[in-house]
Amino acid sequence: VLVGRDAELAVLDALMTQARAGAGGVVLLTGEPGAGKTRLARAAAGRAAGATVSWGACRESEGAPPLWPWTQVLRRLGGPGITAGAAEGGAARLSPV
Ligand SMILES: Nc1ncnc2c1ncn2[C@@H]1O[C@H](COP(=O)(O)OP(=O)(O)OP(=O)(O)O)[C@@H](O)[C@H]1O
Ligand SMILES: [Mg+2]
């Protein structure tokens, strides 16, 4: 059971409705470790009937490729291959392969 997230789910449902109408965007969920960010995101995704949902996640250990979560998201959507170029000066860029 998801406890105490009705208000957040209502906001996310409304944003999903907007996204279906073509007004996409980015939502950032922030909170302490274990606060329930992933759980809320999964609940919101589960309510988005018919929508395609793609997940990516950071690794807790070091050594992940640059932009790794986004590489996973795009790969799982099955589109053209995308790779993250080497980081230069702290910045990396996704490029088609
Ligand atoms: N609203 C909630 N109701 C019930 N259980 C919850 C709720 N929020 C989180 N939990 C439970 O608490 C635990 C931690 O939640 P979750 O993994 O979503 O946290 P997180 O913010 O994503 O943590 P991290 O920053 O480490 O990724 C999980 O077992 C999750 O199911
Ligand atoms: Mg999490």
PDB file of C-alpha atoms and ligand atoms in Angstrom:
ATOM      1  CA  VAL A   1       0.000   0.000   0.000  1.00  0.00           C
ATOM      2  CA  LEU A   2       1.320   3.445  -0.909  1.00  0.00           C
ATOM      3  CA  VAL A   3       0.842   5.653   2.134  1.00  0.00           C
ATOM      4  CA  GLY A   4       0.315   9.419   2.166  1.00  0.00           C
ATOM      5  CA  ARG A   5       1.034  10.239  -1.466  1.00  0.00           C
ATOM      6  CA  ASP A   6      -2.426  11.173  -2.733  1.00  0.00           C
ATOM      7  CA  ALA A   7      -1.486  14.811  -3.322  1.00  0.00           C
ATOM      8  CA  GLU A   8       1.700  13.913  -5.192  1.00  0.00           C
ATOM      9  CA  LEU A   9      -0.120  11.316  -7.296  1.00  0.00           C
ATOM     10  CA  ALA A  10      -2.793  13.871  -8.183  1.00  0.00           C
ATOM     11  CA  VAL A  11      -0.110  16.273  -9.427  1.00  0.00           C
ATOM     12  CA  LEU A  12       1.610  13.538 -11.419  1.00  0.00           C
ATOM     13  CA  ASP A  13      -1.711  12.352 -12.911  1.00  0.00           C
ATOM     14  CA  ALA A  14      -2.470  15.912 -14.021  1.00  0.00           C
ATOM     15  CA  LEU A  15       0.971  16.239 -15.607  1.00  0.00           C
ATOM     16  CA  MET A  16       0.468  12.923 -17.385  1.00  0.00           C
ATOM     17  CA  THR A  17      -2.797  14.213 -18.815  1.00  0.00           C
ATOM     18  CA  GLN A  18      -0.948  17.295 -20.079  1.00  0.00           C
ATOM     19  CA  ALA A  19       1.779  15.115 -21.558  1.00  0.00           C
ATOM     20  CA  ARG A  20      -0.795  13.051 -23.440  1.00  0.00           C
ATOM     21  CA  ALA A  21      -2.082  16.330 -24.882  1.00  0.00           C
ATOM     22  CA  GLY A  22       1.410  17.091 -26.180  1.00  0.00           C
ATOM     23  CA  ALA A  23       2.731  19.314 -23.406  1.00  0.00           C
ATOM     24  CA  GLY A  24       5.582  17.170 -22.133  1.00  0.00           C
ATOM     25  CA  GLY A  25       8.052  18.177 -19.496  1.00  0.00           C
ATOM     26  CA  VAL A  26      10.350  17.057 -16.746  1.00  0.00           C
ATOM     27  CA  VAL A  27       9.379  16.298 -13.153  1.00  0.00           C
ATOM     28  CA  LEU A  28      12.052  16.082 -10.482  1.00  0.00           C
ATOM     29  CA  LEU A  29      11.332  14.064  -7.342  1.00  0.00           C
ATOM     30  CA  THR A  30      13.743  14.938  -4.582  1.00  0.00           C
ATOM     31  CA  GLY A  31      14.201  13.582  -1.088  1.00  0.00           C
ATOM     32  CA  GLU A  32      16.484  11.809   1.318  1.00  0.00           C
ATOM     33  CA  PRO A  33      17.568   8.250   0.519  1.00  0.00           C
ATOM     34  CA  GLY A  34      14.608   5.971   1.212  1.00  0.00           C
ATOM     35  CA  ALA A  35      12.081   8.819   1.237  1.00  0.00           C
ATOM     36  CA  GLY A  36      10.057   7.072  -1.442  1.00  0.00           C
ATOM     37  CA  LYS A  37      11.054   8.705  -4.752  1.00  0.00           C
ATOM     38  CA  THR A  38      11.275   5.460  -6.708  1.00  0.00           C
ATOM     39  CA  ARG A  39       8.130   4.075  -5.110  1.00  0.00           C
ATOM     40  CA  LEU A  40       6.180   7.197  -6.057  1.00  0.00           C
ATOM     41  CA  ALA A  41       7.548   7.181  -9.601  1.00  0.00           C
ATOM     42  CA  ARG A  42       6.572   3.528 -10.000  1.00  0.00           C
ATOM     43  CA  ALA A  43       3.093   4.197  -8.659  1.00  0.00           C
ATOM     44  CA  ALA A  44       2.641   7.123 -11.049  1.00  0.00           C
ATOM     45  CA  ALA A  45       3.891   5.032 -13.960  1.00  0.00           C
ATOM     46  CA  GLY A  46       1.475   2.266 -13.009  1.00  0.00           C
ATOM     47  CA  ARG A  47      -1.413   4.709 -13.261  1.00  0.00           C
ATOM     48  CA  ALA A  48      -0.365   5.948 -16.700  1.00  0.00           C
ATOM     49  CA  ALA A  49      -2.459   3.373 -18.564  1.00  0.00           C
ATOM     50  CA  GLY A  50      -1.353   2.884 -22.145  1.00  0.00           C
ATOM     51  CA  ALA A  51       1.708   5.107 -21.839  1.00  0.00           C
ATOM     52  CA  THR A  52       5.149   3.776 -22.679  1.00  0.00           C
ATOM     53  CA  VAL A  53       7.375   3.940 -19.629  1.00  0.00           C
ATOM     54  CA  SER A  54      11.142   3.576 -19.809  1.00  0.00           C
ATOM     55  CA  TRP A  55      13.434   3.388 -16.790  1.00  0.00           C
ATOM     56  CA  GLY A  56      17.048   4.138 -16.156  1.00  0.00           C
ATOM     57  CA  ALA A  57      18.929   4.207 -12.900  1.00  0.00           C
ATOM     58  CA  CYS A  58      22.203   5.480 -11.544  1.00  0.00           C
ATOM     59  CA  ARG A  59      24.661   3.015 -10.078  1.00  0.00           C
ATOM     60  CA  GLU A  60      25.666   3.418  -6.491  1.00  0.00           C
ATOM     61  CA  SER A  61      29.201   2.299  -7.319  1.00  0.00           C
ATOM     62  CA  GLU A  62      31.582   4.412  -9.333  1.00  0.00           C
ATOM     63  CA  GLY A  63      32.509   3.686 -12.922  1.00  0.00           C
ATOM     64  CA  ALA A  64      29.188   3.999 -14.742  1.00  0.00           C
ATOM     65  CA  PRO A  65      29.455   5.451 -18.256  1.00  0.00           C
ATOM     66  CA  PRO A  66      28.576   9.145 -18.586  1.00  0.00           C
ATOM     67  CA  LEU A  67      24.818   9.826 -18.743  1.00  0.00           C
ATOM     68  CA  TRP A  68      24.193   6.146 -17.966  1.00  0.00           C
ATOM     69  CA  PRO A  69      20.557   6.551 -16.794  1.00  0.00           C
ATOM     70  CA  TRP A  70      19.642   8.361 -20.013  1.00  0.00           C
ATOM     71  CA  THR A  71      21.446   5.796 -22.147  1.00  0.00           C
ATOM     72  CA  GLN A  72      19.306   3.098 -20.502  1.00  0.00           C
ATOM     73  CA  VAL A  73      16.087   5.062 -20.956  1.00  0.00           C
ATOM     74  CA  LEU A  74      16.720   5.632 -24.663  1.00  0.00           C
ATOM     75  CA  ARG A  75      17.941   2.084 -25.325  1.00  0.00           C
ATOM     76  CA  ARG A  76      14.881   0.578 -23.701  1.00  0.00           C
ATOM     77  CA  LEU A  77      12.657   2.727 -25.884  1.00  0.00           C
ATOM     78  CA  GLY A  78      14.179   0.809 -28.795  1.00  0.00           C
ATOM     79  CA  GLY A  79      14.930   3.838 -30.909  1.00  0.00           C
ATOM     80  CA  PRO A  80      18.135   4.508 -32.797  1.00  0.00           C
ATOM     81  CA  GLY A  81      21.248   3.725 -30.819  1.00  0.00           C
ATOM     82  CA  ILE A  82      22.522   6.479 -28.594  1.00  0.00           C
ATOM     83  CA  THR A  83      25.859   6.571 -26.896  1.00  0.00           C
ATOM     84  CA  ALA A  84      27.325   8.998 -24.418  1.00  0.00           C
ATOM     85  CA  GLY A  85      30.588  10.480 -25.611  1.00  0.00           C
ATOM     86  CA  ALA A  86      33.508  10.801 -23.276  1.00  0.00           C
ATOM     87  CA  ALA A  87      33.097  13.517 -20.696  1.00  0.00           C
ATOM     88  CA  GLU A  88      35.145  16.628 -21.325  1.00  0.00           C
ATOM     89  CA  GLY A  89      35.474  19.142 -18.565  1.00  0.00           C
ATOM     90  CA  GLY A  90      32.736  17.375 -16.618  1.00  0.00           C
ATOM     91  CA  ALA A  91      30.248  17.448 -19.504  1.00  0.00           C
ATOM     92  CA  ALA A  92      29.160  14.531 -21.675  1.00  0.00           C
ATOM     93  CA  ARG A  93      26.871  14.524 -24.680  1.00  0.00           C
ATOM     94  CA  LEU A  94      24.525  11.880 -26.079  1.00  0.00           C
ATOM     95  CA  SER A  95      25.192  11.102 -29.731  1.00  0.00           C
ATOM     96  CA  PRO A  96      23.521   8.781 -32.239  1.00  0.00           C
ATOM     97  CA  VAL A  97      25.490   5.656 -33.194  1.00  0.00           C
TER      98      VAL A  97
HETATM   99  N1  LIG B   1       4.490   6.225   0.510  1.00  0.00           N
HETATM  100  C1  LIG B   1       4.969   5.003   0.815  1.00  0.00           C
HETATM  101  N2  LIG B   1       4.142   4.059   1.298  1.00  0.00           N
HETATM  102  C2  LIG B   1       4.622   2.841   1.600  1.00  0.00           C
HETATM  103  N3  LIG B   1       5.903   2.443   1.437  1.00  0.00           N
HETATM  104  C3  LIG B   1       6.752   3.348   0.961  1.00  0.00           C
HETATM  105  C4  LIG B   1       6.337   4.666   0.605  1.00  0.00           C
HETATM  106  N4  LIG B   1       7.408   5.351   0.141  1.00  0.00           N
HETATM  107  C5  LIG B   1       8.428   4.490   0.193  1.00  0.00           C
HETATM  108  N5  LIG B   1       8.052   3.294   0.672  1.00  0.00           N
HETATM  109  C6  LIG B   1       8.937   2.139   0.867  1.00  0.00           C
HETATM  110  O1  LIG B   1      10.149   2.614   1.450  1.00  0.00           O
HETATM  111  C7  LIG B   1      11.271   2.008   0.842  1.00  0.00           C
HETATM  112  C8  LIG B   1      12.178   3.067   0.220  1.00  0.00           C
HETATM  113  O2  LIG B   1      11.484   3.716  -0.831  1.00  0.00           O
HETATM  114  P1  LIG B   1      12.191   4.070  -2.204  1.00  0.00           P
HETATM  115  O3  LIG B   1      13.099   2.981  -2.658  1.00  0.00           O
HETATM  116  O4  LIG B   1      11.118   4.484  -3.153  1.00  0.00           O
HETATM  117  O5  LIG B   1      13.067   5.340  -1.770  1.00  0.00           O
HETATM  118  P2  LIG B   1      13.979   6.278  -2.657  1.00  0.00           P
HETATM  119  O6  LIG B   1      13.654   7.677  -2.280  1.00  0.00           O
HETATM  120  O7  LIG B   1      13.842   5.922  -4.102  1.00  0.00           O
HETATM  121  O8  LIG B   1      15.426   5.894  -2.113  1.00  0.00           O
HETATM  122  P3  LIG B   1      16.861   6.109  -2.830  1.00  0.00           P
HETATM  123  O9  LIG B   1      17.190   7.569  -2.710  1.00  0.00           O
HETATM  124  O10 LIG B   1      17.776   5.261  -2.002  1.00  0.00           O
HETATM  125  O11 LIG B   1      16.734   5.643  -4.269  1.00  0.00           O
HETATM  126  C9  LIG B   1      10.716   1.002  -0.157  1.00  0.00           C
HETATM  127  O12 LIG B   1      10.624  -0.252   0.432  1.00  0.00           O
HETATM  128  C10 LIG B   1       9.351   1.548  -0.472  1.00  0.00           C
HETATM  129  O13 LIG B   1       8.461   0.551  -0.918  1.00  0.00           O
HETATM  130 MG    MG B   2      15.237   5.295  -5.512  1.00  0.00          MG
END
